Coordinates of C-alpha atoms and ligand atoms in Angstrom, one line a residue:
M1 CA 47.1 98.4 90.6
T2 CA 50.5 100.0 90.9
A3 CA 53.3 98.1 92.7
R4 CA 53.9 99.0 96.3
K5 CA 57.0 101.1 97.0
K6 CA 59.6 100.8 99.6
L7 CA 60.2 103.2 102.5
F8 CA 63.3 103.4 104.7
V9 CA 63.0 105.5 107.8
K10 CA 65.9 106.4 110.1
T11 CA 65.1 107.9 113.4
Y12 CA 67.3 110.2 115.6
G13 CA 66.6 111.9 118.9
C14 CA 64.0 111.2 121.6
Q15 CA 61.2 108.7 121.9
M16 CA 58.7 111.2 120.5
N17 CA 60.6 110.9 117.2
V18 CA 60.3 107.1 117.4
Y19 CA 56.6 107.4 117.8
D20 CA 56.4 110.0 115.0
S21 CA 58.4 107.7 112.7
E22 CA 55.9 104.9 113.3
R23 CA 53.0 107.3 112.5
M24 CA 54.7 108.6 109.3
A25 CA 55.3 105.0 108.2
E26 CA 51.6 104.3 108.7
A27 CA 50.6 107.4 106.8
L28 CA 52.8 106.5 103.9
G29 CA 51.7 102.9 104.2
A30 CA 48.3 104.1 103.2
S31 CA 49.8 105.8 100.1
G32 CA 51.5 102.6 98.9
Y33 CA 54.8 102.4 100.9
D34 CA 56.0 99.3 102.8
Q35 CA 58.9 99.8 105.3
V36 CA 62.3 98.1 104.5
A37 CA 65.3 97.7 106.8
A38 CA 68.0 98.9 104.4
P39 CA 68.4 102.3 102.6
E40 CA 69.8 100.4 99.5
D41 CA 66.4 98.8 99.0
A42 CA 64.3 101.9 99.3
D43 CA 62.4 104.1 96.8
M44 CA 62.0 106.7 99.5
I45 CA 64.4 107.5 102.4
L46 CA 63.1 109.6 105.3
L47 CA 65.4 110.9 108.0
N48 CA 63.5 111.9 111.2
T49 CA 66.0 114.2 112.8
C50 CA 66.9 115.8 116.1
H51 CA 68.2 119.3 116.8
I52 CA 68.8 119.2 120.5
R53 CA 72.6 119.4 120.4
E54 CA 75.0 120.5 117.7
K55 CA 76.3 116.9 117.1
A56 CA 72.8 115.6 116.7
A57 CA 72.0 118.2 114.0
E58 CA 75.2 117.7 112.1
K59 CA 74.5 114.0 111.9
V60 CA 71.8 114.8 109.4
Y61 CA 74.1 116.4 106.9
S62 CA 76.7 113.6 107.2
E63 CA 74.0 111.0 106.7
L64 CA 72.8 112.9 103.6
G65 CA 76.3 112.9 102.3
R66 CA 76.5 109.1 102.8
L67 CA 73.2 108.7 100.8
K68 CA 74.5 110.6 97.8
P69 CA 75.9 107.6 96.0
L70 CA 72.5 105.9 96.3
R71 CA 70.7 108.8 94.8
E72 CA 73.3 109.0 92.0
A73 CA 72.8 105.3 91.2
N74 CA 69.0 105.7 91.3
P75 CA 67.7 109.2 90.2
D76 CA 64.2 108.1 91.1
L77 CA 65.1 107.6 94.8
K78 CA 63.3 110.3 96.9
I79 CA 64.9 111.7 100.0
G80 CA 63.0 113.5 102.8
V81 CA 64.0 115.2 106.0
A82 CA 61.5 115.2 108.9
G83 CA 61.6 116.2 112.6
C84 CA 63.3 118.9 114.5
V85 CA 66.2 119.8 112.1
A86 CA 63.6 120.1 109.4
Q87 CA 61.6 122.5 111.6
A88 CA 64.7 124.5 112.6
E89 CA 66.5 124.7 109.3
G90 CA 63.6 124.5 106.7
E91 CA 64.7 125.5 103.2
E92 CA 68.3 125.7 104.3
I93 CA 68.4 121.9 104.2
M94 CA 67.6 121.9 100.4
R95 CA 70.1 124.7 99.9
R96 CA 72.9 122.7 101.6
Q97 CA 71.8 119.4 100.1
P98 CA 69.9 120.0 96.8
M99 CA 69.1 116.3 96.4
V100 CA 66.6 116.5 99.3
D101 CA 63.1 116.4 97.8
L102 CA 61.0 116.9 100.9
V103 CA 61.3 118.8 104.3
V104 CA 58.5 118.2 106.8
G105 CA 58.3 119.6 110.4
P106 CA 57.2 117.6 113.4
Q107 CA 53.7 119.1 113.4
T108 CA 52.7 118.6 109.7
Y109 CA 53.5 115.0 108.8
H110 CA 49.8 114.2 108.4
R111 CA 50.2 116.2 105.2
L112 CA 52.9 113.8 104.1
P113 CA 50.8 111.8 101.6
R114 CA 49.9 115.0 99.8
M115 CA 53.5 116.2 99.8
M116 CA 54.5 112.8 98.4
E117 CA 52.2 113.4 95.5
A118 CA 54.0 116.6 94.7
V119 CA 57.4 114.9 95.0
G120 CA 56.2 112.2 92.7
R121 CA 55.5 114.9 90.1
G122 CA 59.2 115.9 90.4
E123 CA 58.4 119.0 92.6
K124 CA 60.1 119.9 95.9
A125 CA 57.9 119.9 99.0
L126 CA 58.4 121.9 102.2
D127 CA 56.0 122.2 105.2
T128 CA 57.1 123.5 108.6
D129 CA 53.8 125.1 109.8
F130 CA 52.4 124.8 113.3
P131 CA 48.8 124.1 112.2
E132 CA 45.8 124.4 114.4
E133 CA 44.6 120.9 113.6
D134 CA 45.7 117.8 115.5
K135 CA 48.2 115.9 113.3
F136 CA 47.3 112.6 114.9
A137 CA 43.6 113.0 114.1
H138 CA 44.3 113.3 110.4
L139 CA 46.6 110.3 110.0
P140 CA 45.0 107.6 107.8
K141 CA 44.5 104.4 109.6
A142 CA 46.7 101.7 108.0
R143 CA 46.1 98.0 108.5
L144 CA 47.1 97.1 112.0
P145 CA 49.6 94.3 112.2
K146 CA 50.6 92.5 115.4
R147 CA 53.5 94.2 117.1
G148 CA 56.0 93.9 120.0
P149 CA 54.9 94.0 123.6
T150 CA 56.0 97.6 124.3
A151 CA 54.9 100.8 122.7
F152 CA 55.1 104.6 122.9
L153 CA 52.1 106.8 122.9
T154 CA 52.4 110.6 122.5
V155 CA 49.9 112.2 124.8
Q156 CA 51.3 115.7 124.8
E157 CA 53.4 117.7 122.3
G158 CA 55.6 120.8 122.5
C159 CA 56.9 122.8 125.4
D160 CA 56.1 126.1 127.0
K161 CA 58.9 126.0 129.5
F162 CA 61.7 127.8 127.5
C163 CA 64.7 126.6 129.4
S164 CA 67.3 129.0 128.1
F165 CA 69.5 126.3 126.5
C166 CA 66.8 124.3 124.7
V167 CA 65.5 124.3 121.1
V168 CA 62.4 122.1 121.8
P169 CA 59.9 125.0 122.3
Y170 CA 61.0 126.3 118.9
T171 CA 61.1 123.0 117.0
R172 CA 58.0 121.4 118.5
G173 CA 55.9 124.5 119.3
A174 CA 53.5 125.2 122.2
E175 CA 52.2 122.6 124.5
V176 CA 49.2 120.7 123.2
S177 CA 47.5 117.8 125.1
R178 CA 45.6 115.2 123.2
P179 CA 42.0 114.4 124.4
V180 CA 41.6 111.4 126.7
D181 CA 39.1 109.5 124.6
R182 CA 41.4 109.4 121.6
L183 CA 44.3 108.3 123.7
L184 CA 42.2 105.5 125.3
R185 CA 41.1 104.3 121.8
E186 CA 44.7 104.3 120.6
A187 CA 45.9 102.4 123.8
R188 CA 43.2 99.8 123.3
E189 CA 44.2 99.3 119.7
L190 CA 47.8 98.8 120.8
V191 CA 46.7 96.2 123.4
E192 CA 44.7 94.4 120.7
R193 CA 47.9 94.3 118.6
G194 CA 49.9 92.6 121.4
V195 CA 51.1 95.5 123.5
R196 CA 51.3 95.0 127.2
E197 CA 53.4 98.1 128.2
I198 CA 52.7 101.7 127.1
T199 CA 55.0 104.6 127.7
L200 CA 53.1 107.9 127.6
L201 CA 55.2 110.5 125.9
G202 CA 55.5 114.3 126.0
Q203 CA 58.3 116.8 126.2
N204 CA 56.6 117.8 129.4
V205 CA 54.4 114.9 129.8
N206 CA 53.4 115.6 133.4
A207 CA 52.1 119.0 132.4
Y208 CA 49.4 117.0 130.4
H209 CA 46.0 118.6 130.7
G210 CA 43.8 117.1 128.1
S211 CA 40.1 117.1 127.7
G212 CA 38.7 114.3 129.9
L213 CA 35.9 111.8 129.5
D214 CA 33.6 114.1 131.6
G215 CA 34.5 117.2 129.5
A216 CA 36.7 118.6 132.3
E217 CA 40.4 119.0 132.0
W218 CA 42.3 115.9 133.2
G219 CA 45.9 115.8 134.5
L220 CA 48.3 113.0 133.8
A221 CA 47.5 111.0 137.0
Q222 CA 43.8 110.9 135.9
L223 CA 44.8 109.7 132.4
I224 CA 47.0 107.0 134.0
W225 CA 44.3 105.7 136.2
E226 CA 41.9 105.5 133.3
M227 CA 44.5 103.7 131.2
A228 CA 45.1 101.3 134.1
E229 CA 41.5 100.1 133.6
I230 CA 42.4 98.6 130.2
D231 CA 42.4 94.8 130.4
G232 CA 45.6 93.3 129.0
L233 CA 47.6 96.5 129.5
D234 CA 49.9 95.6 132.4
R235 CA 52.5 98.3 132.6
I236 CA 52.4 102.1 132.3
R237 CA 55.3 104.5 132.2
F238 CA 55.7 108.1 131.3
T239 CA 58.5 110.4 130.1
T240 CA 59.8 113.2 130.2
S241 CA 58.8 115.2 133.2
H242 CA 59.6 118.6 134.6
P243 CA 59.9 118.9 138.4
N244 CA 57.5 121.8 138.6
D245 CA 54.7 119.7 137.1
M246 CA 54.9 116.7 139.6
D247 CA 51.5 117.3 141.3
D248 CA 50.2 115.5 144.4
A249 CA 47.9 113.2 142.4
L250 CA 50.8 112.0 140.2
I251 CA 53.1 111.5 143.2
E252 CA 50.4 109.5 145.0
A253 CA 49.8 107.4 141.9
H254 CA 53.3 106.1 142.1
G255 CA 52.4 104.6 145.5
T256 CA 48.9 103.3 144.7
C257 CA 48.6 102.5 141.0
D258 CA 50.0 98.9 140.5
K259 CA 50.3 99.3 136.8
L260 CA 52.4 102.4 137.1
M261 CA 56.0 101.2 137.0
P262 CA 58.5 102.2 139.8
Y263 CA 60.8 104.2 137.5
L264 CA 60.8 107.9 137.0
H265 CA 62.9 110.1 134.7
L266 CA 63.0 113.5 136.3
P267 CA 65.7 115.8 134.9
V268 CA 67.2 118.5 137.1
Q269 CA 70.0 119.6 134.8
A270 CA 72.2 121.2 137.5
G271 CA 72.7 121.5 141.2
S272 CA 73.6 125.2 141.5
D273 CA 70.7 127.6 142.1
R274 CA 72.6 130.3 140.2
I275 CA 72.9 128.1 137.1
L276 CA 69.3 126.8 137.5
K277 CA 68.2 130.4 137.4
A278 CA 70.3 131.2 134.4
M279 CA 68.8 128.1 132.8
N280 CA 65.3 129.4 133.5
R281 CA 64.4 126.2 135.2
K282 CA 62.1 127.9 137.8
H283 CA 63.0 125.5 140.6
T284 CA 65.9 125.2 143.0
A285 CA 68.2 122.3 143.9
E286 CA 66.6 122.2 147.4
S287 CA 63.0 122.1 146.0
Y288 CA 64.0 119.3 143.7
V289 CA 65.6 117.3 146.5
R290 CA 62.4 117.8 148.7
L291 CA 60.3 116.7 145.7
I292 CA 62.3 113.5 145.3
E293 CA 61.9 112.8 149.0
R294 CA 58.1 113.0 148.6
I295 CA 58.1 110.7 145.6
R296 CA 60.2 108.2 147.4
A297 CA 58.0 108.3 150.4
A298 CA 55.1 107.3 148.1
R299 CA 57.2 104.6 146.3
P300 CA 60.4 103.7 148.3
D301 CA 61.8 101.3 145.7
L302 CA 61.5 103.8 142.8
V303 CA 64.5 103.9 140.4
L304 CA 65.2 107.5 139.6
S305 CA 66.7 108.8 136.3
G306 CA 67.8 112.3 135.3
D307 CA 69.4 114.5 132.8
F308 CA 72.4 116.8 133.4
I309 CA 74.1 119.6 131.5
V310 CA 77.7 120.5 132.4
G311 CA 79.5 123.6 131.2
F312 CA 76.5 125.8 130.9
P313 CA 77.6 129.4 130.3
G314 CA 79.0 130.9 133.5
E315 CA 79.3 127.6 135.3
T316 CA 82.2 127.8 137.8
E317 CA 83.9 124.9 139.5
E318 CA 81.9 125.7 142.6
D319 CA 78.6 125.5 140.6
F320 CA 79.7 122.2 139.2
Q321 CA 80.5 120.9 142.7
A322 CA 76.9 121.7 143.6
T323 CA 75.8 119.3 140.8
L324 CA 78.1 116.6 142.1
D325 CA 76.7 117.2 145.6
L326 CA 73.1 117.0 144.4
V327 CA 73.8 113.7 142.6
A328 CA 75.5 112.3 145.7
E329 CA 72.5 113.3 147.8
V330 CA 69.7 112.1 145.4
G331 CA 71.3 108.9 144.0
Y332 CA 70.3 108.0 140.5
G333 CA 69.7 104.5 139.1
T334 CA 70.6 105.8 135.6
A335 CA 71.2 109.2 134.1
Y336 CA 72.0 111.0 130.9
S337 CA 74.6 113.8 131.0
F338 CA 75.6 116.2 128.3
K339 CA 78.2 118.9 127.6
Y340 CA 76.4 122.1 127.0
S341 CA 75.9 122.8 123.3
A342 CA 75.0 126.4 122.1
R343 CA 71.8 126.2 120.0
P344 CA 70.9 128.8 117.5
G345 CA 68.1 131.1 118.6
T346 CA 68.2 130.2 122.3
P347 CA 68.9 132.9 124.9
A348 CA 71.9 131.0 126.4
S349 CA 73.6 130.8 123.1
E350 CA 74.4 134.5 123.3
R351 CA 76.5 134.0 126.5
A352 CA 80.2 133.2 126.8
M353 CA 81.0 129.4 126.7
V354 CA 82.9 127.6 129.4
D355 CA 86.4 126.5 128.3
P356 CA 85.7 123.3 126.4
A357 CA 88.5 121.3 128.0
E358 CA 87.1 122.3 131.4
A359 CA 83.6 121.2 130.3
D360 CA 85.0 117.9 129.1
D361 CA 86.7 117.3 132.4
R362 CA 83.5 118.1 134.3
L363 CA 81.5 115.7 132.1
Q364 CA 84.0 112.9 132.8
R365 CA 83.8 113.5 136.6
L366 CA 80.0 113.6 136.6
Q367 CA 79.8 110.5 134.5
A368 CA 82.2 108.6 136.8
L369 CA 79.9 109.4 139.7
L370 CA 76.7 108.5 137.8
T371 CA 78.2 105.3 136.5
E372 CA 79.1 104.3 140.1
Q373 CA 75.5 104.9 141.2
Q374 CA 74.1 103.0 138.2
R375 CA 76.4 100.1 139.1
A376 CA 75.3 100.2 142.8
T377 CA 71.6 100.2 141.8
Q378 CA 72.0 97.3 139.5
D379 CA 74.2 95.3 142.0
A380 CA 71.5 95.8 144.6
M381 CA 69.1 93.8 142.3
V382 CA 71.2 90.7 142.6
G383 CA 69.4 88.0 144.6
R384 CA 66.0 89.8 144.2
T385 CA 63.1 88.3 142.2
V386 CA 61.7 90.9 139.7
K387 CA 59.0 90.7 137.0
V388 CA 60.3 90.9 133.5
L389 CA 58.3 91.6 130.3
F390 CA 60.1 89.6 127.6
E391 CA 60.5 91.6 124.4
K392 CA 62.8 89.6 122.0
P393 CA 65.4 86.8 121.6
G394 CA 68.7 87.5 123.3
R395 CA 72.1 87.6 121.6
M396 CA 73.0 84.1 122.6
D397 CA 71.1 81.0 121.4
G398 CA 68.3 80.0 123.8
Q399 CA 68.3 83.4 125.5
I400 CA 65.4 85.8 125.8
T401 CA 65.6 89.4 126.9
G402 CA 63.2 92.0 128.3
K403 CA 62.8 94.7 130.9
S404 CA 62.1 94.6 134.6
D405 CA 59.6 96.8 136.3
Y406 CA 62.6 99.1 137.1
L407 CA 63.5 99.3 133.4
H408 CA 66.6 97.2 133.7
A409 CA 67.5 95.1 130.7
V410 CA 67.4 91.4 131.9
H411 CA 68.6 88.3 130.0
V412 CA 67.6 84.8 130.9
D413 CA 67.9 81.3 129.3
G414 CA 64.3 80.6 128.4
P415 CA 61.9 79.6 125.7
A416 CA 61.0 82.0 122.9
D417 CA 57.3 81.5 123.6
L418 CA 57.7 83.7 126.7
I419 CA 58.2 86.7 124.4
G420 CA 55.3 89.0 125.1
E421 CA 54.8 87.5 128.6
I422 CA 55.7 88.8 132.0
A423 CA 57.5 86.3 134.3
P424 CA 59.3 86.3 137.6
V425 CA 63.1 86.2 137.3
E426 CA 65.7 85.9 140.0
I427 CA 68.6 88.2 139.3
V428 CA 71.9 86.4 139.5
E429 CA 74.4 88.8 138.0
S430 CA 74.9 92.5 137.4
R431 CA 76.7 93.4 134.2
P432 CA 77.8 96.8 132.9
N433 CA 74.4 97.7 131.2
S434 CA 72.2 94.8 132.0
L435 CA 71.3 92.1 134.5
A436 CA 71.4 88.3 134.1
G437 CA 68.7 86.2 135.7
R438 CA 67.0 82.9 135.8
L439 CA 63.3 82.1 135.4
V440 CA 61.7 81.3 138.7
G441 CA 59.2 78.3 138.9
Ligands
LIG1 N1 61.7 117.8 127.8 C1 62.7 117.1 128.4 C2 64.0 116.8 127.7 C3 64.3 117.6 126.5 S1 65.9 117.3 125.8 C4 62.9 117.7 129.7 O1 62.7 118.9 129.9 O2 63.4 117.0 130.6 C5 66.7 116.0 126.7 C6 67.9 116.6 127.4 O3 68.8 117.1 126.6 C7 67.6 117.7 128.4 O4 67.0 117.2 129.6 C8 69.0 118.3 128.6 O5 69.7 117.6 129.6 C9 69.6 118.0 127.3 N2 69.8 119.2 126.5 C10 68.8 120.0 126.0 N3 69.3 121.1 125.4 C11 70.7 121.0 125.5 C12 71.8 121.8 125.0 N4 71.6 122.9 124.4 N5 73.0 121.3 125.3 C13 73.2 120.2 126.0 N6 72.2 119.4 126.4 C14 71.0 119.8 126.2
LIG2 FE1 63.6 121.9 126.8 FE2 63.2 122.7 129.2 FE3 61.1 122.2 127.6 FE4 62.5 120.2 128.6 S1 61.3 121.6 129.8 S2 61.8 120.5 126.5 S3 64.6 121.1 128.6 S4 62.6 123.8 127.3
LIG3 FE1 65.5 116.1 119.5 FE2 63.3 117.2 118.7 FE3 63.2 115.2 120.4 S1 65.2 118.2 119.1 S2 65.1 115.4 121.5 S3 63.9 115.0 118.4 S4 61.9 116.9 120.4

């Protein structure tokens, strides 16, 4: 028997990359690799990358630069680039950084073990196809160790929306939904391994339309109801959604499915209809606000989250004001806001940019408002008793930390054997990015 080798994986970007990194580590586990926590200890380093904004993509090259001394010290060290930069740049990565041995796109990593064999023979390996087969179906099943109480589960891949600023339809390809039976099997396995909360993932997760148990096509709401039947699975979340795919069944589930958590990430990007049109979002500010009203009617205590882009080409001060107005009207519990970044190959990248200083200023103003709303949402939790799923020890001795139903991070003084359990907590203090509480009863 040959000795097992050591794998270090670094993940950038969205939760789908987190999920993919776990699957890649499993696939390589079956070919003799165990994961390690430090790149210095590794025989193989895999960067799972993100191409969404310029800064995200550039991080890959600076990280590769930092890895150079490791490679020089150990010529047998293998270095691979996976994910969305791999898909977008392909061979260019090896040209810019010749020490890279392997480039694998987000849809072909089930071919990793075979690619690693080539790399082992001293060859370079590159695969950025969009194959017909389901990458998840081909992954070898590794041994299944116990794991933490929360997990991601990708149910849908790719995106057909083509927002004019976004690389995802190009890096991840067309929308594909995984069949319900496979997802249920995977969810049950996760629960057997100790998972109590599953977040269903997709670039457009609410556009899910997989083959159902009865052979008909099922939407996301139907999938959620079926998952809710799994004993031992206590919480279900999903992300990310597009406003146009929030159908009636899904809205209703927020009010009637106890296991579906009262938190929703529903990006709108901008508040000006002129900009929304230029973004190819195919909805208006008004239709979004009405939609939020309907969802809140189903689940009044829902905490809402969103994504915003400022400085989209052509955005005027008046357009930006419309974004601030929309935020003021809707009220977000938390939100992510970004300065527009021109991405190669996208339609918007051909249009004139807003003055960068102006865009910076808008980002600051938007973030000030969003921070205020986040603060207010958290402050309103003080005095309430919420359920917390404890995930890990806290930073202080004797502390444990987890997430409330509303996805707030909550710390309490409590015994470590509560990790993996759900317990009621009275919130006593609101801090900048978390809540402090005490165990009830
Ligand atoms: N599929 C998800 C999110 C995809 S990317 C959705 O549609 O909601 C996550 C966020 O990154 C987007 O919602 C958007 O706010 C931001 N983003 C995407 N492309 C961007 C770009 N070119 N510049 C700045 N932000 C961008
Ligand atoms: Fe990108 Fe738009 Fe698709 Fe989201 S819906 S992944 S922002 S193209
Ligand atoms: Fe980034 Fe790719 Fe996710 S571009 S946001 S890692 S789908």
